[in-house]
Every structure is written in C-alpha cells, then in structure tokens.
Amino acid sequence: MVMASVTTIASHLTSTFLYAPEFCRLSQSLHTSQRPCTRKSVSGTISANIDLKPPPYALDALEPHMSKETLEYHWGKHHRGYVNNLNKQIEGTELDKMSLESIILASHNKGDILPAFNNAAQVWNHEFFWESMKPGGGGKPSGELLELINRDFGSFEALIQEFKLAATTQFGSGWAWLVYDLEDKKLVVLKSSNAINPLVLGSYPLLTLDVWEHAYYLDFKNLRPDYISTFLDKLVSWDAVSSRLEAAKVSIEGK
Amino acid sequence: MALRALTNVKTLGRLRHQQIRGLQTFTLPDLSYDYGALEPAISGEIMQLHHQKHHQTYITNYNKALEQLDDAIAKGDASTAVKLQSAINFNGGGHVNHSIFWKNLAPTREGGGEPPHGSLGWAIDQHFGSMEKLVAKMNAEGAAVQGSGWVWLAVDKELKRLVVETTANQDPLVTKGASLVPLVGIDVWEHAYYLQYKNVRPDYLKNIWKVINWKYASEVYEKECP
C-alpha cells in the first residue's frame, strides 16, 4: 500500500543485473513484438535502430474517450519525435547496438543522466502507454491480479483511489504507474516526473498513465481528474496488466 | 471580463488578497486586456483557460495549503507543516509566476512587441549583442526545457547584469538565485500553447515576442538599475 514519489533518482540495479540474460528476457516480455536484445559485449550484432511502434489499435479506436486527434498528435508527433531524436543521438555510438531498455539504463547512468535518456525513456514510456489501453477497456481485473490487488491495497477501489491520487498529484509533467516490486514481491503505485520510469528503480512496470498535458489537453483541457477517471473507467487494459504480472513473476523465478 | 489600467510597478509586490481568520489569502488578479487582445500570437481560448482555470486553480490550492499550514503551525504539528511545503511551492509558485506573466504581455496596439529603447535596450545589446540574439537564446533555452517550466530574462540586482535562466515546473526565478529579478518570463508548460501550437513549442516561442510588454520590463529594470 505504499505510494512512493519518484523524484530522486536512485538505481537499485547492479551492473550485473543490467546486462544479465534475465534482464533481456524481462525486457522482451514487456513488448508484444520482438526487439533485438543484444549485449554490449557481443560483436557483429545488428544495429538496434529504434522503431516508432504503432498502438495495437487504430488511432480512432479509443473514441470517444480519447480522440483520434489526440492520438494523431500524441503518437504521430510526440512519440515519433522522441524516436527520431533518439535515433539521431545514438547513431554511430555504442548505444546504437543496444536494446531500448539497455539504452535507458545505460543513459540513466545510475542517476548521472546522459543526453539519450530522456528520448529513450519517453519512447519506452509511450509504447507501454498505448499497450496499457484498449478499445472497450475499463472494468475490473480478475484472477491472480485481483488477488494481489486485494492483498496489497485492501480492495480494487483502494487501488483506484491511490492510482488516481498519484496521477492527480504528479505536479508538472510525468506518469503514474502500477508496478510489481521485484524485491518485496508486491504491487506498488508510483508517480514519476518527466521521463523517469520504474525500469531505473528495479521495479517491473505493469500499467502506466501519461499525465503530461499533451496527453489530455485537446480532449479535457485543464481537467486532468476527468481524464484520469476516463482512463480507468473506459480505457485501461487489465488484460495487459495481468500478462505483465505473469511475466514479472516468471522473470523472478528465472533468476 | 473587466478592463483595468495597468498596475504600476510599485503595487506589483502587493498581490490582491483578502483576510480570512487573520490569514492573508489571494485572489485572481484581473488582466489589463481582453482575452482575445493578444491574437494571433496567443489565442483568446488559451488566455481564458490559462487565466480562469490554471491560474485560478493555483490560487485556490495555494489558499487551501496556506490554511492547512496555518492550522498545523497553530497546533505545533511539524510533520504536517513540512508535508505541506510541496503544495505551497507548486501552487504558490504558480500564482507568483502567472501574476508576473500577465504583466509581461500586452496587445500590440498597446506596445506589445515594441522593443525597449532606454537603458534596458542598451543593456541587452551590451550583454547579448542584439535583441535578435537574446530572443534566439531564450527560444533555444525555452524549447529545451524538458517537461514543464519557464524561461526568464532577469536582472541580477547585485551584479547589475542581465541573465537568461530557466526554471522547472512552477519554481519561481529566485530558486535559481536570490538576487534575480524577473523582467520577462515565458511559460513553456504545454497548457500555455497546446491548443494553438500543439507540439510545436518553437512556433509559440517565435510568436510570443510580438506581444511581450517591454515597457513593463523596462520599468522593473530601471528600478533595479537606476
């Protein structure tokens, strides 16, 4: 039942975990399509030119809750911009041969942030965000996810309240998250500013909501609370969250 | 909404407030121009939302935090008092910054965009080379602000020197230096431009100079550097 504010940068990952095969499996399970997962030390690997991955639904598929116009700008301009700028930044550098998750961790650099971090993390965050929603989303989770929610928050309603609070009180730009804490093996709600994501904290992300103003301004203007409620009532994909929880547990067992 | 004469520099520091239980709280200052008067640089829709919704919300939440702080102090509740600091910083900073911002803007028919001719104009040329170079620098730094924040032209009142600075979120300029006095602040939070310029913050920055109130900036500068 802990809500932590991720404003200070602290990496709990050791460098051995960063490049271990377990971490590669973890990163692959987070995405529905395969991404080259290369290790720095392997020579002759394909350059991991980062793609602009489309959402797993048409740009108008989330209407009326999230407009096509919003998706066209948010994915077509903001997300695309992060991808293009990241590729420009990493071209010809050693980051160019790494997976997106490895670029994030390397450029996060245990808190001494390097220039590619912002773009890399934002690419990852936006991909994760599109996959956190689906047409006809909302409703309630079930199965093991619901069990853990009841265990760690008391009830589904309590989780919703805590998530709403995190998303509402993240001041300025940032994200609200539901994560699986790999050490304590429990669900936690987090908020983070700008591009920071739980990968740099050793938590396994399960769900995210973008609360940068560009995510909701066209549809909701200043009314962020309405956007948050709409996301939870109509858009969130609890299926995606359940799959990710499964993958999180597998990744722990695999260690 | 009501038109009002420009508040002069002397009363700038005295934000409109009302007394509740001995605690001074704050109210939304009026703009001295209509919402649509800054078009086409900034749309009337943005000005109205920015003033009536965003700034008002900072004031509402600031007042609430101040009342809670007042309460906590009276009870000797130190941990609550400390916990409230972030709400006070965010919302109080939002109120301070936006109160300055409205004065930084003026319709073109009232001098908005007209470059400063007196000592401030001279200082800009001396320090930055030209107004164009200052604008280019502020636009570059404003575009580079990650997430939400502000870009400022300031005068260091100790060193009597012009400075360009940025602040994150609603941090007021003094968080970058106690002797910094804001002359021109440009809000680069997405709410300041998104409905009109969408993701293209550089276009917003390019256009806002057409409505910057250099008369006000000069008054502030001349007070610090007579």
Tab-separated table of C-alpha atoms in Angstrom:
chain	number	residue	atom	x	y	z
A	1	MET	CA	0.000	0.000	0.000
A	2	VAL	CA	2.976	2.221	-0.490
A	3	MET	CA	2.815	5.163	-2.830
A	4	ALA	CA	6.288	6.433	-3.492
A	5	SER	CA	7.195	9.606	-5.250
A	6	VAL	CA	9.936	9.101	-7.770
A	7	THR	CA	11.606	12.441	-7.786
A	8	THR	CA	15.079	11.499	-6.706
A	9	ILE	CA	16.997	9.293	-8.995
A	10	ALA	CA	18.196	6.092	-7.379
A	11	SER	CA	19.101	2.968	-9.249
A	12	HIS	CA	18.684	-0.234	-7.345
A	13	LEU	CA	20.034	-2.286	-10.167
A	14	THR	CA	23.567	-3.530	-10.040
A	15	SER	CA	25.535	-3.579	-13.231
A	16	THR	CA	25.483	-7.376	-13.225
A	17	PHE	CA	21.694	-7.338	-13.386
A	18	LEU	CA	21.766	-4.775	-16.182
A	19	TYR	CA	23.433	-6.998	-18.699
A	20	ALA	CA	22.374	-10.376	-17.392
A	21	PRO	CA	20.326	-12.651	-19.657
A	22	GLU	CA	17.471	-12.439	-17.136
A	23	PHE	CA	17.165	-8.742	-17.809
A	24	CYS	CA	16.981	-9.307	-21.547
A	25	ARG	CA	14.137	-11.791	-21.020
A	26	LEU	CA	12.388	-9.258	-18.788
A	27	SER	CA	12.632	-6.579	-21.442
A	28	GLN	CA	11.421	-8.844	-24.219
A	29	SER	CA	8.374	-9.915	-22.241
A	30	LEU	CA	7.316	-6.291	-21.865
A	31	HIS	CA	6.641	-5.950	-25.564
A	32	THR	CA	4.404	-7.945	-27.816
A	33	SER	CA	6.879	-7.832	-30.684
A	34	GLN	CA	10.447	-8.996	-30.543
A	35	ARG	CA	13.082	-6.376	-30.228
A	36	PRO	CA	16.722	-7.194	-30.823
A	37	CYS	CA	18.139	-7.780	-27.365
A	38	THR	CA	21.848	-7.521	-27.802
A	39	ARG	CA	24.531	-7.319	-25.210
A	40	LYS	CA	27.302	-4.814	-25.467
A	41	SER	CA	29.998	-7.443	-25.450
A	42	VAL	CA	28.664	-9.404	-28.420
A	43	SER	CA	30.328	-8.328	-31.637
A	44	GLY	CA	28.814	-8.269	-35.096
A	45	THR	CA	25.256	-7.663	-33.849
A	46	ILE	CA	22.602	-5.831	-35.831
A	47	SER	CA	22.231	-2.116	-35.106
A	48	ALA	CA	19.141	-1.624	-32.922
A	49	ASN	CA	17.614	1.258	-34.781
A	50	ILE	CA	14.627	2.145	-32.678
A	51	ASP	CA	11.229	1.900	-34.352
A	52	LEU	CA	8.124	4.011	-33.973
A	53	LYS	CA	5.801	1.232	-32.896
A	54	PRO	CA	2.121	1.932	-33.612
A	55	PRO	CA	-0.511	1.405	-30.925
A	56	PRO	CA	-2.154	-2.037	-31.121
A	57	TYR	CA	-5.372	-0.423	-32.416
A	58	ALA	CA	-6.379	2.225	-34.947
A	59	LEU	CA	-5.905	5.862	-33.981
A	60	ASP	CA	-9.659	6.385	-33.741
A	61	ALA	CA	-10.356	3.158	-31.865
A	62	LEU	CA	-10.360	4.754	-28.420
A	63	GLU	CA	-13.025	7.317	-29.273
A	64	PRO	CA	-14.949	8.958	-27.739
A	65	HIS	CA	-12.774	8.608	-24.636
A	66	MET	CA	-9.508	9.553	-26.301
A	67	SER	CA	-9.911	11.314	-29.626
A	68	LYS	CA	-8.301	10.403	-32.908
A	69	GLU	CA	-6.863	13.921	-32.958
A	70	THR	CA	-5.114	13.283	-29.654
A	71	LEU	CA	-3.639	10.004	-30.928
A	72	GLU	CA	-2.544	11.673	-34.165
A	73	TYR	CA	-0.559	14.270	-32.224
A	74	HIS	CA	0.466	12.186	-29.257
A	75	TRP	CA	1.667	9.191	-31.244
A	76	GLY	CA	2.235	10.848	-34.611
A	77	LYS	CA	4.176	13.872	-33.347
A	78	HIS	CA	5.325	13.472	-29.732
A	79	HIS	CA	6.166	9.757	-29.716
A	80	ARG	CA	7.536	9.951	-33.255
A	81	GLY	CA	9.677	12.933	-32.239
A	82	TYR	CA	11.252	11.006	-29.364
A	83	VAL	CA	12.035	8.097	-31.710
A	84	ASN	CA	13.591	10.302	-34.386
A	85	ASN	CA	15.605	12.320	-31.902
A	86	LEU	CA	16.820	9.207	-30.122
A	87	ASN	CA	17.985	7.602	-33.358
A	88	LYS	CA	19.867	10.765	-34.252
A	89	GLN	CA	21.501	10.803	-30.834
A	90	ILE	CA	22.627	7.175	-30.754
A	91	GLU	CA	23.684	6.736	-34.379
A	92	GLY	CA	27.283	5.657	-34.555
A	93	THR	CA	27.648	5.402	-30.787
A	94	GLU	CA	27.827	2.241	-28.727
A	95	LEU	CA	24.210	2.824	-27.671
A	96	ASP	CA	23.263	2.171	-31.298
A	97	LYS	CA	23.772	-1.567	-30.847
A	98	MET	CA	21.655	-1.906	-27.718
A	99	SER	CA	18.048	-2.690	-26.957
A	100	LEU	CA	15.828	0.180	-25.907
A	101	GLU	CA	15.758	-0.944	-22.289
A	102	SER	CA	19.554	-1.192	-22.225
A	103	ILE	CA	19.846	2.288	-23.715
A	104	ILE	CA	17.589	3.595	-20.967
A	105	LEU	CA	19.634	2.017	-18.198
A	106	ALA	CA	22.978	2.955	-19.727
A	107	SER	CA	21.959	6.570	-20.299
A	108	HIS	CA	20.351	6.805	-16.876
A	109	ASN	CA	23.839	6.030	-15.708
A	110	LYS	CA	22.838	5.455	-12.070
A	111	GLY	CA	21.428	8.979	-11.827
A	112	ASP	CA	24.173	10.858	-13.634
A	113	ILE	CA	21.920	11.186	-16.640
A	114	LEU	CA	23.293	11.210	-20.169
A	115	PRO	CA	21.602	13.018	-23.084
A	116	ALA	CA	19.927	9.983	-24.682
A	117	PHE	CA	17.978	9.109	-21.526
A	118	ASN	CA	15.100	11.495	-21.998
A	119	ASN	CA	14.304	10.365	-25.516
A	120	ALA	CA	14.909	6.677	-24.844
A	121	ALA	CA	12.755	6.589	-21.735
A	122	GLN	CA	9.978	8.548	-23.406
A	123	VAL	CA	9.953	6.137	-26.382
A	124	TRP	CA	9.619	3.234	-23.983
A	125	ASN	CA	7.006	5.002	-21.841
A	126	HIS	CA	4.787	5.817	-24.795
A	127	GLU	CA	4.915	2.292	-26.243
A	128	PHE	CA	3.998	0.974	-22.818
A	129	PHE	CA	1.189	3.517	-22.508
A	130	TRP	CA	-0.506	2.570	-25.812
A	131	GLU	CA	-0.352	-1.076	-24.733
A	132	SER	CA	-1.899	-0.169	-21.367
A	133	MET	CA	-5.140	0.776	-23.121
A	134	LYS	CA	-7.593	-0.972	-25.387
A	135	PRO	CA	-10.896	-0.198	-27.071
A	136	GLY	CA	-13.650	-1.218	-24.680
A	137	GLY	CA	-11.231	-1.086	-21.757
A	138	GLY	CA	-12.034	-0.415	-18.126
A	139	GLY	CA	-13.973	-2.810	-15.943
A	140	LYS	CA	-12.247	-4.798	-13.261
A	141	PRO	CA	-9.268	-7.106	-13.208
A	142	SER	CA	-9.687	-10.748	-12.291
A	143	GLY	CA	-7.749	-13.841	-11.328
A	144	GLU	CA	-4.366	-13.550	-9.729
A	145	LEU	CA	-4.062	-9.832	-10.464
A	146	LEU	CA	-7.213	-9.128	-8.488
A	147	GLU	CA	-5.988	-11.334	-5.666
A	148	LEU	CA	-2.746	-9.408	-5.418
A	149	ILE	CA	-4.601	-6.101	-5.622
A	150	ASN	CA	-6.807	-7.146	-2.717
A	151	ARG	CA	-3.772	-8.349	-0.802
A	152	ASP	CA	-1.601	-5.278	-1.355
A	153	PHE	CA	-4.189	-2.483	-1.412
A	154	GLY	CA	-7.095	-3.928	0.556
A	155	SER	CA	-9.509	-3.678	-2.350
A	156	PHE	CA	-9.759	-2.762	-6.021
A	157	GLU	CA	-11.421	0.504	-5.021
A	158	ALA	CA	-8.478	1.354	-2.777
A	159	LEU	CA	-6.055	0.754	-5.660
A	160	ILE	CA	-8.123	3.030	-7.887
A	161	GLN	CA	-8.103	5.781	-5.260
A	162	GLU	CA	-4.358	5.530	-4.808
A	163	PHE	CA	-3.697	5.487	-8.551
A	164	LYS	CA	-5.967	8.496	-9.061
A	165	LEU	CA	-4.180	10.347	-6.271
A	166	ALA	CA	-0.758	9.636	-7.774
A	167	ALA	CA	-1.882	10.736	-11.232
A	168	THR	CA	-3.559	13.899	-9.912
A	169	THR	CA	-0.724	14.972	-7.647
A	170	GLN	CA	2.143	14.376	-10.075
A	171	PHE	CA	2.948	18.054	-10.447
A	172	GLY	CA	4.033	19.192	-13.877
A	173	SER	CA	4.766	16.550	-16.480
A	174	GLY	CA	5.074	12.874	-15.644
A	175	TRP	CA	3.490	9.458	-15.317
A	176	ALA	CA	1.519	7.372	-12.841
A	177	TRP	CA	2.422	3.681	-12.562
A	178	LEU	CA	1.315	0.398	-11.123
A	179	VAL	CA	4.422	-1.730	-10.680
A	180	TYR	CA	5.474	-5.044	-9.234
A	181	ASP	CA	8.268	-4.553	-6.749
A	182	LEU	CA	10.682	-7.358	-7.561
A	183	GLU	CA	12.295	-7.412	-4.137
A	184	ASP	CA	9.269	-7.151	-1.890
A	185	LYS	CA	7.122	-9.059	-4.414
A	186	LYS	CA	4.196	-6.716	-4.077
A	187	LEU	CA	2.159	-4.272	-6.118
A	188	VAL	CA	3.002	-0.610	-5.645
A	189	VAL	CA	1.624	2.649	-7.082
A	190	LEU	CA	4.291	5.154	-8.126
A	191	LYS	CA	4.413	8.531	-9.805
A	192	SER	CA	7.356	9.904	-11.722
A	193	SER	CA	8.281	13.194	-13.322
A	194	ASN	CA	9.076	13.898	-16.956
A	195	ALA	CA	10.670	10.772	-18.468
A	196	ILE	CA	11.588	8.777	-15.387
A	197	ASN	CA	10.246	5.220	-15.418
A	198	PRO	CA	10.351	2.281	-12.994
A	199	LEU	CA	12.974	0.405	-15.054
A	200	VAL	CA	15.578	2.625	-13.432
A	201	LEU	CA	14.275	1.704	-9.998
A	202	GLY	CA	14.325	-2.053	-10.334
A	203	SER	CA	10.524	-2.295	-10.414
A	204	TYR	CA	8.581	-4.193	-13.029
A	205	PRO	CA	6.069	-1.858	-14.700
A	206	LEU	CA	2.533	-3.217	-15.080
A	207	LEU	CA	0.497	-0.154	-16.038
A	208	THR	CA	1.085	3.479	-16.855
A	209	LEU	CA	-0.894	6.659	-17.422
A	210	ASP	CA	0.700	9.633	-19.176
A	211	VAL	CA	-0.107	12.833	-17.298
A	212	TRP	CA	1.913	15.222	-19.425
A	213	GLU	CA	-0.567	17.904	-20.505
A	214	HIS	CA	-0.202	16.917	-24.174
A	215	ALA	CA	-1.803	13.573	-23.274
A	216	TYR	CA	-5.144	15.118	-22.354
A	217	TYR	CA	-5.293	18.805	-23.214
A	218	LEU	CA	-7.093	18.509	-26.567
A	219	ASP	CA	-9.811	16.291	-25.063
A	220	PHE	CA	-10.055	17.530	-21.490
A	221	LYS	CA	-8.290	20.931	-21.382
A	222	ASN	CA	-7.194	21.563	-17.792
A	223	LEU	CA	-9.422	18.814	-16.331
A	224	ARG	CA	-6.818	16.190	-15.585
A	225	PRO	CA	-9.034	14.410	-12.993
A	226	ASP	CA	-11.679	13.762	-15.666
A	227	TYR	CA	-9.014	12.334	-17.971
A	228	ILE	CA	-7.751	10.051	-15.199
A	229	SER	CA	-11.275	8.782	-14.436
A	230	THR	CA	-11.987	8.194	-18.121
A	231	PHE	CA	-8.764	6.232	-18.469
A	232	LEU	CA	-9.659	3.984	-15.539
A	233	ASP	CA	-13.343	3.601	-16.456
A	234	LYS	CA	-13.100	3.193	-20.218
A	235	LEU	CA	-9.581	2.615	-21.488
A	236	VAL	CA	-7.322	0.657	-19.152
A	237	SER	CA	-6.462	-2.843	-20.337
A	238	TRP	CA	-6.431	-5.077	-17.259
A	239	ASP	CA	-5.577	-7.959	-19.621
A	240	ALA	CA	-2.295	-6.271	-20.443
A	241	VAL	CA	-1.646	-5.714	-16.746
A	242	SER	CA	-2.325	-9.399	-15.995
A	243	SER	CA	0.037	-10.559	-18.753
A	244	ARG	CA	2.736	-8.294	-17.494
A	245	LEU	CA	2.255	-9.564	-13.947
A	246	GLU	CA	2.709	-13.123	-15.212
A	247	ALA	CA	5.899	-12.094	-16.988
A	248	ALA	CA	7.129	-10.314	-13.872
A	249	LYS	CA	6.755	-13.483	-11.797
A	250	VAL	CA	8.454	-15.588	-14.464
A	251	SER	CA	11.359	-13.178	-14.552
A	252	ILE	CA	11.845	-13.527	-10.808
A	253	GLU	CA	11.682	-17.320	-10.923
A	254	GLY	CA	14.147	-17.355	-13.767
A	255	LYS	CA	16.873	-15.703	-11.646
B	1	MET	CA	-14.155	40.489	-18.342
B	2	ALA	CA	-13.270	43.907	-16.929
B	3	LEU	CA	-10.620	46.110	-18.456
B	4	ARG	CA	-8.369	47.770	-15.962
B	5	ALA	CA	-5.440	50.158	-16.050
B	6	LEU	CA	-2.034	48.505	-15.918
B	7	THR	CA	-0.955	48.037	-12.328
B	8	ASN	CA	2.154	50.080	-11.794
B	9	VAL	CA	5.363	48.533	-10.632
B	10	LYS	CA	5.044	49.698	-7.013
B	11	THR	CA	1.903	47.704	-6.404
B	12	LEU	CA	3.251	44.625	-8.169
B	13	GLY	CA	4.507	43.142	-4.942
B	14	ARG	CA	1.198	43.584	-3.221
B	15	LEU	CA	-0.919	40.863	-4.773
B	16	ARG	CA	-4.612	41.276	-4.179
B	17	HIS	CA	-5.574	39.419	-1.063
B	18	GLN	CA	-8.297	39.093	1.437
B	19	GLN	CA	-8.189	38.302	5.107
B	20	ILE	CA	-9.683	35.128	6.496
B	21	ARG	CA	-9.179	34.464	10.200
B	22	GLY	CA	-6.136	36.738	10.139
B	23	LEU	CA	-4.530	34.732	7.342
B	24	GLN	CA	-3.864	36.607	4.118
B	25	THR	CA	-5.078	34.656	1.150
B	26	PHE	CA	-5.131	35.502	-2.525
B	27	THR	CA	-7.494	36.235	-5.382
B	28	LEU	CA	-7.105	36.108	-9.121
B	29	PRO	CA	-5.688	39.391	-10.481
B	30	ASP	CA	-7.521	40.860	-13.471
B	31	LEU	CA	-5.816	41.092	-16.819
B	32	SER	CA	-5.461	44.610	-18.180
B	33	TYR	CA	-6.523	43.466	-21.655
B	34	ASP	CA	-9.242	41.261	-23.119
B	35	TYR	CA	-8.586	37.563	-23.594
B	36	GLY	CA	-8.629	37.968	-27.356
B	37	ALA	CA	-6.357	41.013	-27.417
B	38	LEU	CA	-3.143	39.043	-27.871
B	39	GLU	CA	-4.270	37.280	-31.040
B	40	PRO	CA	-2.944	35.931	-33.277
B	41	ALA	CA	0.142	35.332	-31.134
B	42	ILE	CA	-1.853	33.721	-28.334
B	43	SER	CA	-5.458	32.713	-28.850
B	44	GLY	CA	-8.287	34.049	-26.719
B	45	GLU	CA	-9.263	30.489	-25.868
B	46	ILE	CA	-5.846	29.812	-24.367
B	47	MET	CA	-5.777	33.124	-22.493
B	48	GLN	CA	-9.154	32.460	-20.929
B	49	LEU	CA	-8.349	28.893	-19.860
B	50	HIS	CA	-4.885	29.884	-18.707
B	51	HIS	CA	-6.179	32.729	-16.545
B	52	GLN	CA	-9.571	31.493	-15.342
B	53	LYS	CA	-8.713	27.833	-14.898
B	54	HIS	CA	-4.995	27.234	-14.463
B	55	HIS	CA	-4.050	30.388	-12.544
B	56	GLN	CA	-7.257	30.278	-10.512
B	57	THR	CA	-6.565	26.652	-9.557
B	58	TYR	CA	-3.086	27.543	-8.326
B	59	ILE	CA	-4.641	30.286	-6.180
B	60	THR	CA	-7.392	28.043	-4.835
B	61	ASN	CA	-4.914	25.311	-3.916
B	62	TYR	CA	-2.400	27.805	-2.540
B	63	ASN	CA	-5.025	29.302	-0.251
B	64	LYS	CA	-6.067	25.844	0.889
B	65	ALA	CA	-2.469	24.864	1.622
B	66	LEU	CA	-1.890	28.122	3.493
B	67	GLU	CA	-4.932	27.500	5.675
B	68	GLN	CA	-3.771	23.972	6.407
B	69	LEU	CA	-0.289	25.258	7.174
B	70	ASP	CA	-1.695	27.945	9.460
B	71	ASP	CA	-3.610	25.243	11.283
B	72	ALA	CA	-0.592	22.934	11.561
B	73	ILE	CA	1.605	25.728	12.886
B	74	ALA	CA	-1.003	26.702	15.456
B	75	LYS	CA	-1.145	23.088	16.659
B	76	GLY	CA	2.623	22.671	16.613
B	77	ASP	CA	2.228	19.872	14.054
B	78	ALA	CA	5.661	19.972	12.465
B	79	SER	CA	5.331	16.942	10.226
B	80	THR	CA	2.135	18.248	8.617
B	81	ALA	CA	3.742	21.659	8.189
B	82	VAL	CA	6.680	20.094	6.386
B	83	LYS	CA	4.469	17.833	4.279
B	84	LEU	CA	2.567	20.875	3.006
B	85	GLN	CA	5.683	22.543	1.620
B	86	SER	CA	5.489	20.940	-1.797
B	87	ALA	CA	1.851	22.032	-2.256
B	88	ILE	CA	2.827	25.531	-1.191
B	89	ASN	CA	5.800	25.597	-3.538
B	90	PHE	CA	3.831	24.278	-6.500
B	91	ASN	CA	0.744	26.376	-6.092
B	92	GLY	CA	2.316	29.481	-4.584
B	93	GLY	CA	4.962	29.401	-7.277
B	94	GLY	CA	2.234	29.026	-9.889
B	95	HIS	CA	0.473	32.095	-8.524
B	96	VAL	CA	3.664	34.181	-8.361
B	97	ASN	CA	4.798	33.199	-11.835
B	98	HIS	CA	1.476	33.736	-13.569
B	99	SER	CA	0.918	37.097	-11.885
B	100	ILE	CA	4.185	38.222	-13.470
B	101	PHE	CA	3.347	36.603	-16.801
B	102	TRP	CA	0.132	38.582	-17.367
B	103	LYS	CA	2.147	41.780	-16.948
B	104	ASN	CA	4.782	40.502	-19.359
B	105	LEU	CA	2.193	40.510	-22.142
B	106	ALA	CA	0.446	43.388	-23.899
B	107	PRO	CA	-1.632	43.791	-27.057
B	108	THR	CA	0.383	45.128	-29.977
B	109	ARG	CA	-1.781	48.258	-30.078
B	110	GLU	CA	-0.663	48.962	-26.521
B	111	GLY	CA	3.015	48.480	-27.230
B	112	GLY	CA	3.270	44.720	-27.091
B	113	GLY	CA	6.288	43.579	-29.090
B	114	GLU	CA	7.798	47.090	-29.204
B	115	PRO	CA	11.478	46.652	-28.229
B	116	PRO	CA	12.864	48.598	-25.247
B	117	HIS	CA	14.645	51.841	-26.153
B	118	GLY	CA	16.023	53.043	-22.833
B	119	SER	CA	18.655	51.557	-20.571
B	120	LEU	CA	17.247	48.027	-20.870
B	121	GLY	CA	17.607	48.110	-24.651
B	122	TRP	CA	21.178	49.250	-24.255
B	123	ALA	CA	21.936	46.565	-21.652
B	124	ILE	CA	20.507	43.875	-23.948
B	125	ASP	CA	22.755	44.988	-26.802
B	126	GLN	CA	25.752	45.173	-24.478
B	127	HIS	CA	25.231	41.797	-22.889
B	128	PHE	CA	23.767	39.678	-25.709
B	129	GLY	CA	24.906	41.562	-28.792
B	130	SER	CA	21.417	42.361	-30.025
B	131	MET	CA	17.753	41.795	-29.335
B	132	GLU	CA	17.736	39.085	-32.024
B	133	LYS	CA	20.474	37.195	-30.206
B	134	LEU	CA	18.639	37.475	-26.886
B	135	VAL	CA	15.460	36.160	-28.486
B	136	ALA	CA	17.348	33.290	-30.135
B	137	LYS	CA	18.920	32.357	-26.809
B	138	MET	CA	15.650	32.452	-24.894
B	139	ASN	CA	13.871	30.499	-27.624
B	140	ALA	CA	16.571	27.821	-27.618
B	141	GLU	CA	16.532	27.507	-23.836
B	142	GLY	CA	12.746	27.607	-23.675
B	143	ALA	CA	12.453	24.867	-26.291
B	144	ALA	CA	14.969	22.747	-24.403
B	145	VAL	CA	13.082	22.808	-21.097
B	146	GLN	CA	12.131	19.184	-20.537
B	147	GLY	CA	8.609	18.758	-19.317
B	148	SER	CA	7.116	21.868	-17.765
B	149	GLY	CA	8.752	25.123	-16.781
B	150	TRP	CA	9.608	28.715	-17.620
B	151	VAL	CA	12.297	30.646	-19.442
B	152	TRP	CA	13.255	34.034	-17.986
B	153	LEU	CA	15.109	37.207	-18.799
B	154	ALA	CA	16.223	38.523	-15.435
B	155	VAL	CA	18.449	41.167	-13.919
B	156	ASP	CA	20.789	40.205	-11.132
B	157	LYS	CA	20.225	43.129	-8.808
B	158	GLU	CA	23.529	42.638	-7.018
B	159	LEU	CA	25.721	42.275	-10.082
B	160	LYS	CA	23.563	44.637	-12.181
B	161	ARG	CA	23.708	42.130	-15.006
B	162	LEU	CA	21.170	40.571	-17.353
B	163	VAL	CA	20.738	36.814	-17.184
B	164	VAL	CA	18.728	34.189	-19.078
B	165	GLU	CA	17.531	31.367	-16.860
B	166	THR	CA	15.052	28.516	-16.879
B	167	THR	CA	13.070	27.057	-14.015
B	168	ALA	CA	11.264	23.736	-13.766
B	169	ASN	CA	7.563	23.330	-13.057
B	170	GLN	CA	6.408	26.353	-11.031
B	171	ASP	CA	9.695	27.086	-9.300
B	172	PRO	CA	9.943	30.868	-9.077
B	173	LEU	CA	13.021	32.553	-10.503
B	174	VAL	CA	14.552	33.186	-7.081
B	175	THR	CA	15.154	29.448	-6.768
B	176	LYS	CA	17.930	29.984	-9.326
B	177	GLY	CA	19.430	32.942	-7.446
B	178	ALA	CA	18.191	35.096	-4.601
B	179	SER	CA	19.250	38.286	-6.356
B	180	LEU	CA	17.470	37.525	-9.637
B	181	VAL	CA	14.575	39.835	-10.532
B	182	PRO	CA	12.318	38.692	-13.405
B	183	LEU	CA	11.936	41.075	-16.352
B	184	VAL	CA	10.311	38.748	-18.902
B	185	GLY	CA	9.034	35.267	-18.143
B	186	ILE	CA	7.637	32.902	-20.768
B	187	ASP	CA	5.510	29.983	-19.652
B	188	VAL	CA	6.513	26.824	-21.548
B	189	TRP	CA	4.086	24.464	-19.839
B	190	GLU	CA	2.074	22.762	-22.575
B	191	HIS	CA	-1.139	24.384	-21.331
B	192	ALA	CA	0.338	27.752	-22.360
B	193	TYR	CA	0.318	26.872	-26.061
B	194	TYR	CA	-1.018	23.417	-26.872
B	195	LEU	CA	-4.494	24.256	-28.178
B	196	GLN	CA	-2.975	26.606	-30.730
B	197	TYR	CA	0.531	25.356	-31.454
B	198	LYS	CA	0.144	21.681	-30.457
B	199	ASN	CA	3.560	20.033	-30.101
B	200	VAL	CA	5.400	22.848	-31.898
B	201	ARG	CA	6.687	24.792	-28.904
B	202	PRO	CA	9.281	26.615	-31.049
B	203	ASP	CA	6.477	28.294	-33.064
B	204	TYR	CA	4.848	29.516	-29.854
B	205	LEU	CA	8.168	30.930	-28.705
B	206	LYS	CA	8.766	32.595	-32.058
B	207	ASN	CA	5.359	34.301	-31.958
B	208	ILE	CA	5.079	35.348	-28.337
B	209	TRP	CA	7.681	38.089	-28.822
B	210	LYS	CA	5.045	40.017	-30.773
B	211	VAL	CA	3.135	40.583	-27.536
B	212	ILE	CA	5.922	40.900	-24.984
B	213	ASN	CA	5.474	44.006	-22.846
B	214	TRP	CA	8.906	45.610	-22.889
B	215	LYS	CA	7.534	48.769	-21.235
B	216	TYR	CA	6.882	46.810	-18.073
B	217	ALA	CA	10.242	45.006	-18.299
B	218	SER	CA	11.994	48.382	-18.663
B	219	GLU	CA	10.239	49.785	-15.594
B	220	VAL	CA	11.373	46.840	-13.493
B	221	TYR	CA	14.909	47.062	-14.884
B	222	GLU	CA	15.213	50.811	-14.272
B	223	LYS	CA	14.095	50.349	-10.692
B	224	GLU	CA	16.908	47.820	-10.061
B	225	CYS	CA	19.497	49.599	-12.195
B	226	PRO	CA	18.715	53.311	-11.947
